[in-house]
Coordinates of N, CA and C in Angstrom, one line a residue:
M1 N -83.2 -48.4 7.9 CA -81.9 -47.6 8.0 C -80.9 -48.2 8.2
T2 N -79.7 -47.8 7.2 CA -78.5 -48.2 7.3 C -78.0 -47.3 7.7
S3 N -76.2 -47.8 8.2 CA -75.4 -47.4 9.3 C -74.7 -46.1 7.5
P4 N -73.9 -44.8 8.5 CA -73.7 -43.8 7.6 C -73.3 -44.1 6.8
A5 N -73.3 -43.7 5.7 CA -72.5 -44.2 4.2 C -70.7 -43.1 4.0
A6 N -70.1 -43.2 4.1 CA -68.4 -42.8 4.2 C -68.6 -42.2 2.9
P7 N -68.1 -40.7 3.6 CA -68.1 -39.9 1.8 C -66.9 -40.4 0.8
L8 N -67.2 -40.1 -0.1 CA -67.1 -40.4 -1.6 C -66.6 -39.6 -1.7
R9 N -64.8 -40.1 -2.5 CA -63.5 -39.3 -2.7 C -64.4 -39.1 -4.2
H10 N -64.5 -38.8 -5.1 CA -65.2 -38.8 -6.7 C -65.4 -37.3 -7.2
Q11 N -65.1 -36.5 -7.5 CA -65.2 -35.5 -7.7 C -67.3 -35.9 -8.3
P12 N -68.2 -34.8 -7.5 CA -69.2 -34.7 -8.1 C -70.1 -34.7 -10.0
Q13 N -71.0 -35.1 -10.1 CA -71.3 -35.3 -11.5 C -72.1 -33.7 -11.6
L14 N -72.8 -33.1 -10.6 CA -72.5 -31.8 -11.2 C -72.4 -30.8 -10.0
P15 N -70.9 -30.0 -10.5 CA -70.2 -29.3 -9.3 C -70.7 -28.2 -9.3
I16 N -71.7 -27.2 -10.8 CA -72.8 -26.3 -10.7 C -73.6 -25.9 -9.8
L17 N -73.8 -27.1 -9.7 CA -75.5 -27.7 -8.8 C -75.3 -28.2 -6.9
A18 N -73.9 -28.7 -7.4 CA -73.0 -28.2 -5.9 C -73.0 -26.9 -5.3
E19 N -72.3 -26.1 -6.4 CA -72.0 -25.0 -5.6 C -73.3 -23.9 -5.4
N20 N -74.4 -24.5 -6.3 CA -75.7 -23.0 -6.0 C -75.6 -23.6 -4.4
L21 N -75.6 -24.9 -4.3 CA -77.0 -26.0 -3.1 C -76.1 -25.3 -1.8
I22 N -74.9 -25.2 -1.6 CA -73.6 -24.5 -0.9 C -74.0 -23.6 -1.0
T23 N -73.4 -22.2 -2.4 CA -73.9 -20.9 -1.9 C -75.3 -20.6 -1.2
R24 N -76.2 -21.2 -0.7 CA -77.5 -20.9 -0.5 C -76.7 -21.1 0.5
V25 N -77.0 -22.7 0.7 CA -76.5 -22.4 2.4 C -75.7 -21.5 3.5
N26 N -74.6 -20.5 2.7 CA -73.4 -20.1 3.4 C -74.6 -18.8 3.5
E27 N -74.9 -18.7 2.6 CA -75.4 -16.9 2.6 C -76.4 -16.5 3.6
A28 N -77.3 -18.2 3.7 CA -78.6 -18.4 4.9 C -78.2 -18.2 6.1
A29 N -76.8 -18.9 6.5 CA -76.5 -19.7 7.8 C -76.4 -18.3 8.9
E30 N -75.6 -17.3 8.5 CA -76.1 -15.6 9.5 C -77.1 -15.6 10.0
H31 N -78.1 -16.1 9.3 CA -80.1 -15.2 9.8 C -80.5 -16.7 10.2
W32 N -79.5 -17.9 10.0 CA -80.4 -19.2 11.0 C -79.8 -19.2 12.3
S33 N -78.5 -18.7 12.4 CA -77.4 -18.2 13.6 C -78.9 -17.2 14.9
R34 N -79.1 -15.9 14.0 CA -79.2 -15.1 14.1 C -80.6 -14.8 14.9
S35 N -81.5 -16.2 14.6 CA -83.1 -16.3 14.5 C -83.0 -17.8 15.8
I36 N -81.9 -18.4 15.8 CA -82.1 -19.9 16.7 C -81.8 -18.7 18.5
R37 N -81.7 -17.6 18.5 CA -80.7 -17.0 19.4 C -81.6 -16.4 19.9
N38 N -82.9 -16.0 18.8 CA -84.1 -15.4 18.8 C -83.6 -13.7 18.9
S39 N -82.6 -13.1 18.4 CA -82.3 -11.6 18.3 C -82.3 -11.6 17.1
V40 N -83.5 -11.0 16.3 CA -84.2 -10.1 15.1 C -85.3 -10.5 15.4
D41 N -85.3 -9.0 14.7 CA -87.2 -8.0 14.7 C -87.7 -8.6 13.6
G42 N -89.0 -8.0 13.5 CA -89.6 -7.7 12.0 C -89.5 -7.9 10.5
V43 N -88.8 -7.0 11.1 CA -88.3 -7.0 9.6 C -87.3 -7.9 8.9
H44 N -86.3 -8.0 9.7 CA -85.4 -9.4 9.3 C -86.0 -10.7 9.7
I45 N -86.9 -10.8 10.3 CA -87.4 -12.1 10.6 C -88.7 -12.5 8.9
G46 N -89.1 -11.5 8.3 CA -89.6 -11.6 7.3 C -88.7 -11.7 5.8
Q47 N -87.3 -11.1 6.3 CA -86.3 -11.1 5.0 C -85.5 -12.8 5.1
F48 N -85.7 -13.3 6.2 CA -85.1 -14.3 6.8 C -86.4 -15.9 6.0
R49 N -87.5 -15.3 5.9 CA -89.3 -16.5 5.5 C -88.9 -16.1 4.5
H50 N -88.3 -15.3 3.7 CA -88.4 -15.2 1.5 C -86.7 -16.1 1.9
V51 N -85.5 -15.9 2.2 CA -84.8 -16.5 2.0 C -85.2 -18.7 1.9
D52 N -85.7 -18.4 3.6 CA -85.7 -20.2 3.4 C -86.9 -20.5 2.4
H53 N -88.5 -19.1 2.0 CA -89.0 -19.9 0.9 C -88.5 -20.2 -0.1
A54 N -86.9 -19.2 -0.5 CA -86.6 -19.5 -2.1 C -86.0 -20.5 -1.8
N55 N -84.7 -20.6 -1.3 CA -83.9 -21.7 -0.7 C -84.9 -23.1 -0.9
A56 N -85.6 -22.9 0.0 CA -86.9 -24.6 -0.2 C -87.6 -24.4 -1.7
S57 N -88.0 -23.2 -2.7 CA -88.5 -24.0 -3.5 C -87.6 -24.2 -4.6
F58 N -86.2 -23.8 -4.3 CA -85.4 -24.1 -5.3 C -84.4 -25.7 -5.2
L59 N -84.7 -26.3 -3.9 CA -84.6 -27.2 -3.5 C -85.7 -28.6 -4.3
Q60 N -86.8 -27.9 -4.2 CA -88.0 -28.7 -4.5 C -88.2 -29.1 -6.0
L61 N -87.6 -28.1 -6.3 CA -86.9 -28.3 -8.3 C -85.9 -29.1 -8.7
V62 N -84.8 -29.3 -8.0 CA -83.8 -30.1 -7.4 C -84.5 -31.7 -6.9
L63 N -85.5 -32.1 -6.2 CA -85.8 -33.3 -6.0 C -86.9 -33.5 -7.3
A64 N -87.1 -33.1 -7.8 CA -88.4 -33.5 -8.7 C -87.6 -33.9 -9.9
E65 N -86.5 -33.2 -10.3 CA -85.8 -33.3 -11.1 C -84.2 -34.6 -11.4
H66 N -84.2 -34.7 -10.1 CA -82.8 -35.3 -9.6 C -82.9 -36.4 -8.7
G67 N -84.4 -36.5 -8.1 CA -84.6 -37.4 -6.7 C -83.3 -36.0 -5.8
W68 N -83.1 -37.3 -4.2 CA -82.1 -36.3 -3.8 C -80.9 -36.2 -4.0
P69 N -80.0 -34.9 -3.8 CA -78.7 -34.5 -3.8 C -78.2 -35.1 -3.5
G70 N -77.8 -36.7 -3.3 CA -76.3 -36.9 -3.0 C -75.3 -37.0 -2.8
H71 N -74.5 -37.5 -2.8 CA -72.7 -37.9 -2.7 C -72.5 -38.1 -3.8
R72 N -73.0 -38.5 -4.5 CA -72.1 -38.8 -6.5 C -72.8 -37.8 -7.4
L73 N -74.0 -36.6 -6.8 CA -74.4 -36.2 -7.3 C -73.5 -35.0 -7.3
V74 N -73.7 -34.2 -6.1 CA -73.4 -33.3 -5.4 C -72.1 -33.2 -4.5
G75 N -71.4 -34.4 -4.6 CA -70.4 -34.9 -3.3 C -71.1 -34.4 -2.0
V76 N -69.8 -34.4 -0.5 CA -70.9 -34.8 0.3 C -71.1 -33.2 0.7
D77 N -70.8 -31.9 0.6 CA -70.4 -30.6 1.1 C -72.2 -30.1 0.1
G78 N -71.9 -31.0 -0.7 CA -74.1 -30.4 -1.8 C -74.8 -31.5 -0.5
C79 N -74.3 -31.8 -0.6 CA -75.2 -33.0 -0.4 C -76.0 -32.5 1.5
R80 N -74.5 -32.1 2.3 CA -75.2 -31.7 3.1 C -75.6 -30.1 4.0
A81 N -75.7 -29.4 1.9 CA -76.5 -28.5 1.9 C -78.2 -28.7 1.5
A82 N -78.1 -29.6 0.8 CA -79.9 -30.0 0.8 C -80.0 -30.4 2.0
W83 N -79.5 -31.1 2.4 CA -80.1 -31.1 3.6 C -80.5 -30.2 4.8
R84 N -79.5 -29.3 4.2 CA -79.9 -28.4 6.3 C -80.9 -27.0 5.0
I85 N -80.8 -27.3 4.0 CA -82.3 -26.4 3.1 C -83.3 -27.0 3.7
A86 N -83.9 -28.9 3.7 CA -85.4 -29.1 4.0 C -84.8 -29.3 5.0
L87 N -84.2 -29.0 6.4 CA -84.5 -29.0 7.6 C -84.5 -27.9 8.0
H88 N -84.4 -26.8 7.0 CA -85.2 -25.0 7.7 C -85.9 -24.7 6.3
A89 N -86.9 -25.8 5.8 CA -87.9 -25.6 4.9 C -89.1 -25.0 5.5
D90 N -89.5 -25.9 6.5 CA -90.5 -26.3 7.9 C -92.2 -26.0 6.5
Q91 N -91.4 -26.9 5.5 CA -92.8 -27.3 4.3 C -93.2 -28.3 5.0
F92 N -93.9 -29.3 5.3 CA -94.5 -30.7 5.3 C -94.2 -31.1 4.5
D93 N -95.0 -30.9 3.1 CA -95.0 -31.5 2.0 C -93.3 -31.6 1.4
L94 N -92.7 -31.4 1.7 CA -91.9 -30.4 0.8 C -90.6 -31.5 1.4
Q95 N -91.1 -31.6 2.4 CA -90.1 -32.3 3.7 C -90.4 -33.9 4.1
R96 N -91.8 -34.2 3.7 CA -91.6 -35.5 3.7 C -91.3 -35.9 2.0
A97 N -91.0 -35.2 1.2 CA -91.3 -36.1 0.3 C -89.3 -36.3 0.1
A98 N -88.7 -35.3 0.6 CA -87.7 -35.2 0.8 C -87.0 -36.1 1.9
V99 N -87.8 -36.8 2.6 CA -87.4 -38.0 3.8 C -87.0 -39.5 3.1
H100 N -88.2 -38.9 2.5 CA -88.8 -40.7 1.6 C -87.9 -40.7 0.4
L101 N -87.2 -39.8 0.2 CA -85.9 -39.6 -1.5 C -84.9 -39.9 -0.6
L102 N -84.5 -39.5 0.2 CA -83.2 -39.4 1.4 C -82.9 -40.2 1.6
H103 N -83.8 -41.4 2.3 CA -83.5 -42.8 2.5 C -83.3 -43.6 1.4
R104 N -84.1 -42.9 0.8 CA -83.9 -43.6 -0.5 C -81.9 -44.0 -1.0
A105 N -81.8 -42.8 -0.5 CA -80.3 -42.1 -1.2 C -79.7 -43.2 -0.2
V106 N -79.9 -42.9 1.3 CA -78.8 -43.6 2.1 C -79.2 -45.4 2.4
A107 N -79.9 -45.9 1.8 CA -80.0 -47.2 1.2 C -79.4 -47.7 0.3
E108 N -78.7 -46.8 -0.3 CA -77.6 -46.8 -1.7 C -76.3 -46.0 -1.2
D109 N -76.3 -45.9 -0.3 CA -75.0 -45.5 0.1 C -74.5 -44.1 -0.4
D110 N -75.7 -43.4 -0.9 CA -75.2 -42.1 -1.2 C -75.2 -41.0 -0.3
A111 N -75.8 -41.4 0.7 CA -75.9 -39.5 1.6 C -76.4 -40.4 3.1
P112 N -75.3 -40.2 3.7 CA -75.1 -40.5 6.1 C -76.5 -40.0 6.7
A113 N -76.9 -41.9 6.9 CA -78.5 -41.9 8.5 C -78.5 -41.4 8.9
W114 N -77.5 -40.0 9.7 CA -77.9 -39.2 10.6 C -78.5 -38.2 10.1
Q115 N -78.2 -38.3 8.2 CA -79.4 -37.2 8.4 C -80.6 -37.6 7.7
E116 N -80.2 -38.6 7.3 CA -81.9 -38.5 7.2 C -82.8 -38.9 8.7
A117 N -82.0 -38.9 9.3 CA -82.9 -38.8 10.9 C -83.4 -38.0 10.9
H118 N -82.3 -36.8 11.5 CA -82.2 -35.3 11.6 C -83.7 -35.1 10.8
L119 N -83.9 -35.6 10.0 CA -84.7 -34.4 8.7 C -86.4 -35.6 9.1
Q120 N -86.0 -36.9 9.3 CA -87.4 -37.3 9.9 C -88.3 -36.8 11.2
D121 N -87.4 -36.9 12.3 CA -87.5 -36.0 13.3 C -87.7 -34.8 13.4
R122 N -87.9 -34.3 12.3 CA -88.3 -32.6 11.4 C -89.7 -33.5 11.4
T123 N -89.8 -34.0 10.2 CA -91.0 -33.8 9.4 C -91.9 -34.8 11.0
L124 N -91.8 -36.0 11.8 CA -92.3 -36.1 12.6 C -93.0 -34.7 13.4
I125 N -92.3 -34.3 14.1 CA -92.0 -33.3 15.0 C -93.4 -31.9 14.0
M126 N -93.2 -32.0 13.1 CA -94.0 -31.2 12.2 C -95.8 -31.4 12.2
G127 N -95.6 -32.7 12.2 CA -96.8 -33.6 12.3 C -97.7 -33.2 13.0
A128 N -96.8 -33.0 14.4 CA -97.6 -33.2 16.2 C -97.2 -34.4 16.3
Q129 N -96.4 -35.3 16.2 CA -95.6 -37.1 16.5 C -94.9 -37.2 17.2
A130 N -94.4 -37.8 17.5 CA -93.4 -38.5 18.4 C -92.5 -38.1 17.6
Q131 N -91.3 -37.7 18.1 CA -90.0 -38.2 17.3 C -89.0 -39.2 17.5
E132 N -88.8 -39.2 16.5 CA -87.7 -40.9 16.3 C -86.3 -41.1 17.5
W133 N -85.6 -40.1 16.0 CA -84.4 -40.0 16.7 C -83.5 -39.1 17.9
G134 N -84.1 -37.7 18.9 CA -84.0 -37.3 19.7 C -83.5 -36.3 19.0
T135 N -83.8 -35.6 17.5 CA -82.7 -34.9 17.2 C -83.6 -32.7 17.6
Q136 N -84.6 -32.8 17.6 CA -85.1 -31.6 18.0 C -86.3 -30.9 19.1
Y137 N -85.4 -29.9 19.3 CA -85.7 -29.0 20.3 C -86.9 -28.1 21.0
R138 N -86.8 -27.7 21.2 CA -87.5 -26.5 21.5 C -86.9 -25.5 22.7
I139 N -87.1 -24.3 22.2 CA -86.8 -22.9 23.5 C -88.0 -22.3 24.5
T140 N -88.2 -22.3 25.1 CA -89.0 -22.6 26.1 C -88.6 -21.1 27.1
P141 N -89.5 -20.3 27.3 CA -89.0 -19.7 28.7 C -88.4 -20.3 30.1
T142 N -88.6 -21.6 30.0 CA -87.8 -22.6 31.1 C -86.2 -23.3 30.7
G143 N -86.1 -22.9 29.1 CA -85.0 -23.0 28.4 C -85.0 -24.2 26.9
V144 N -84.2 -25.2 27.3 CA -84.0 -25.7 25.9 C -84.7 -27.0 26.1
H145 N -85.5 -27.7 25.7 CA -86.4 -29.1 25.5 C -86.1 -29.8 24.7
R146 N -86.1 -31.5 24.8 CA -85.2 -31.9 23.1 C -87.2 -32.2 23.3
C147 N -87.6 -32.1 22.0 CA -89.6 -32.4 21.6 C -89.4 -33.5 22.4
P148 N -90.5 -34.2 22.2 CA -91.8 -35.7 22.5 C -90.7 -37.0 21.2
V149 N -90.1 -37.8 22.2 CA -89.5 -39.3 22.1 C -90.2 -40.2 21.9
R150 N -90.2 -40.9 20.7 CA -90.9 -42.4 21.2 C -90.3 -42.9 21.7
E151 N -90.7 -44.2 23.1 CA -90.1 -44.9 23.9 C -88.5 -44.5 23.5
P152 N -88.5 -43.3 24.4 CA -87.3 -42.4 25.2 C -86.2 -43.6 26.0
A153 N -86.6 -44.8 26.6 CA -85.4 -46.0 27.0 C -84.4 -46.2 26.0
E154 N -85.5 -46.4 24.6 CA -84.4 -46.7 23.8 C -83.7 -45.8 22.9
L155 N -83.9 -44.8 23.5 CA -82.7 -43.4 22.1 C -81.7 -43.5 22.0
D156 N -81.0 -44.0 23.0 CA -80.1 -44.5 22.4 C -79.3 -45.0 22.1
T157 N -80.3 -46.5 22.1 CA -79.9 -47.2 21.2 C -80.3 -47.1 19.5
R158 N -81.5 -46.5 19.5 CA -81.6 -45.7 17.8 C -80.2 -44.9 17.8
R159 N -79.9 -43.8 18.2 CA -79.3 -43.1 17.5 C -77.9 -43.8 17.5
A160 N -77.4 -44.7 18.1 CA -76.2 -45.3 18.0 C -76.2 -45.8 16.4
S161 N -77.2 -46.3 16.1 CA -77.6 -47.1 15.1 C -77.2 -46.2 13.6
V162 N -77.8 -44.9 13.7 CA -77.6 -43.4 12.8 C -76.1 -42.8 13.0
G163 N -75.5 -43.5 13.8 CA -74.6 -42.4 14.2 C -74.5 -41.7 15.3
L164 N -75.0 -42.0 15.1 CA -75.6 -40.1 15.9 C -74.8 -40.2 18.0
P165 N -74.5 -39.1 18.9 CA -74.0 -39.3 20.2 C -75.3 -39.9 21.0
P166 N -74.9 -40.0 22.3 CA -75.7 -40.4 22.7 C -76.9 -38.6 23.7
A167 N -77.9 -39.1 23.7 CA -79.1 -38.4 23.9 C -78.4 -37.4 24.8
A168 N -78.3 -37.5 26.0 CA -77.3 -36.1 27.1 C -75.8 -35.7 26.6
T169 N -75.1 -36.4 25.8 CA -74.1 -35.6 25.0 C -74.4 -34.7 24.1
A170 N -75.6 -34.8 23.4 CA -76.4 -34.0 22.1 C -76.5 -33.0 22.6
M171 N -77.6 -32.6 24.1 CA -78.0 -31.5 24.6 C -76.6 -30.7 25.3
A172 N -75.8 -31.4 25.6 CA -74.3 -30.5 26.5 C -74.3 -29.8 24.8
A173 N -73.6 -30.8 24.2 CA -72.9 -30.1 23.4 C -74.6 -28.6 22.6
L174 N -75.5 -29.1 22.6 CA -76.2 -27.8 21.9 C -76.1 -27.1 22.8
L175 N -76.5 -27.5 24.3 CA -76.7 -26.7 25.3 C -75.0 -25.1 24.9
D176 N -74.3 -25.9 24.9 CA -72.8 -25.3 25.2 C -73.0 -24.5 23.0
R177 N -73.2 -25.0 22.6 CA -73.5 -24.2 21.2 C -74.3 -23.1 21.3
L178 N -75.1 -22.7 22.1 CA -76.6 -21.4 22.2 C -75.9 -20.9 23.1
A179 N -74.9 -21.6 23.7 CA -74.4 -20.3 24.8 C -75.9 -19.6 26.0
V180 N -76.9 -22.0 25.8 CA -78.4 -21.2 26.9 C -78.7 -22.4 27.5
S181 N -78.9 -21.9 28.3 CA -79.2 -22.3 30.1 C -80.5 -22.4 31.1
R182 N -81.2 -22.7 31.2 CA -82.2 -22.2 32.5 C -81.8 -21.1 33.0
Q183 N -80.9 -20.8 33.7 CA -80.6 -19.4 34.1 C -80.1 -18.4 33.1
A184 N -80.2 -18.4 32.0 CA -80.0 -18.0 31.1 C -80.6 -17.4 30.0
V185 N -82.2 -18.0 29.7 CA -83.2 -17.5 29.6 C -84.4 -16.4 30.2
D186 N -84.8 -15.6 29.7 CA -85.8 -15.0 30.9 C -86.8 -15.4 30.1
P187 N -87.3 -15.1 31.6 CA -88.8 -16.6 31.6 C -89.8 -15.2 31.1
T188 N -89.5 -14.1 31.2 CA -90.3 -13.0 30.4 C -90.7 -12.8 29.0
D189 N -89.4 -13.0 28.4 CA -89.6 -12.9 27.3 C -90.4 -13.5 26.5
G190 N -90.7 -14.5 26.6 CA -92.5 -15.0 26.0 C -91.8 -16.6 24.6
I191 N -90.2 -16.8 24.7 CA -90.0 -17.9 23.7 C -89.9 -19.2 23.9
D192 N -91.2 -18.9 22.7 CA -91.2 -20.2 22.6 C -91.4 -21.2 20.9
A193 N -90.2 -21.8 21.0 CA -90.2 -21.6 19.2 C -89.3 -23.5 19.0
L194 N -90.1 -24.2 18.0 CA -89.0 -24.8 17.4 C -87.2 -24.6 16.9
L195 N -86.4 -25.0 17.8 CA -85.3 -24.8 16.9 C -84.6 -25.2 15.8
P196 N -84.7 -23.8 14.3 CA -83.9 -25.1 13.3 C -82.8 -25.6 13.5
L197 N -82.6 -26.5 14.0 CA -80.8 -27.4 14.2 C -80.6 -27.8 12.8
A198 N -79.2 -27.4 12.9 CA -79.1 -28.5 11.4 C -77.3 -29.8 12.3
G199 N -77.3 -30.1 12.9 CA -75.8 -30.8 13.2 C -75.9 -31.0 14.5
A200 N -75.9 -30.2 15.5 CA -75.4 -30.2 16.9 C -76.5 -31.2 17.7
A201 N -77.2 -32.0 17.1 CA -78.0 -32.9 18.4 C -78.3 -34.6 17.4

């Protein structure tokens, strides 16, 4: 995995596709934020799953036609939007295919390495394996916890190689973002969910 790619300054080759990806993410951002905080009811959960399913289906078509939508094809913002959709899809086959294509884009300096790190970790966790880069967390009745990591003593070295901050710094930023701590989580509320993070870890 190479170092993060520098943003390219030229116009994306497919600006309409870029706009579509960005619009989908902007429309989904509200429910992602609410679901992280667990402040949703059954009706909203059903609506949110429908949105994520529709976005995942759209991304699958994009991947089949174009490969990973990187900086050259859809610009920096479009590439980030595609990555966020992939993270939230939680469809193992789609995420595994997306990681493969994103890895190729990173190697060609067409996407940042930290995006591949997040998506690879998500795929590993979804496959019940230890993550590599420490970007994925669970929220439980006792607070926010990083999902199991391979060789944790080397974690910060691996994170630095792809432009991620130290693990402790990321955890502090995440807790600040979510306004969640051990004391803030009600131990009787039954929360046990994988956080659909995109950028805070």
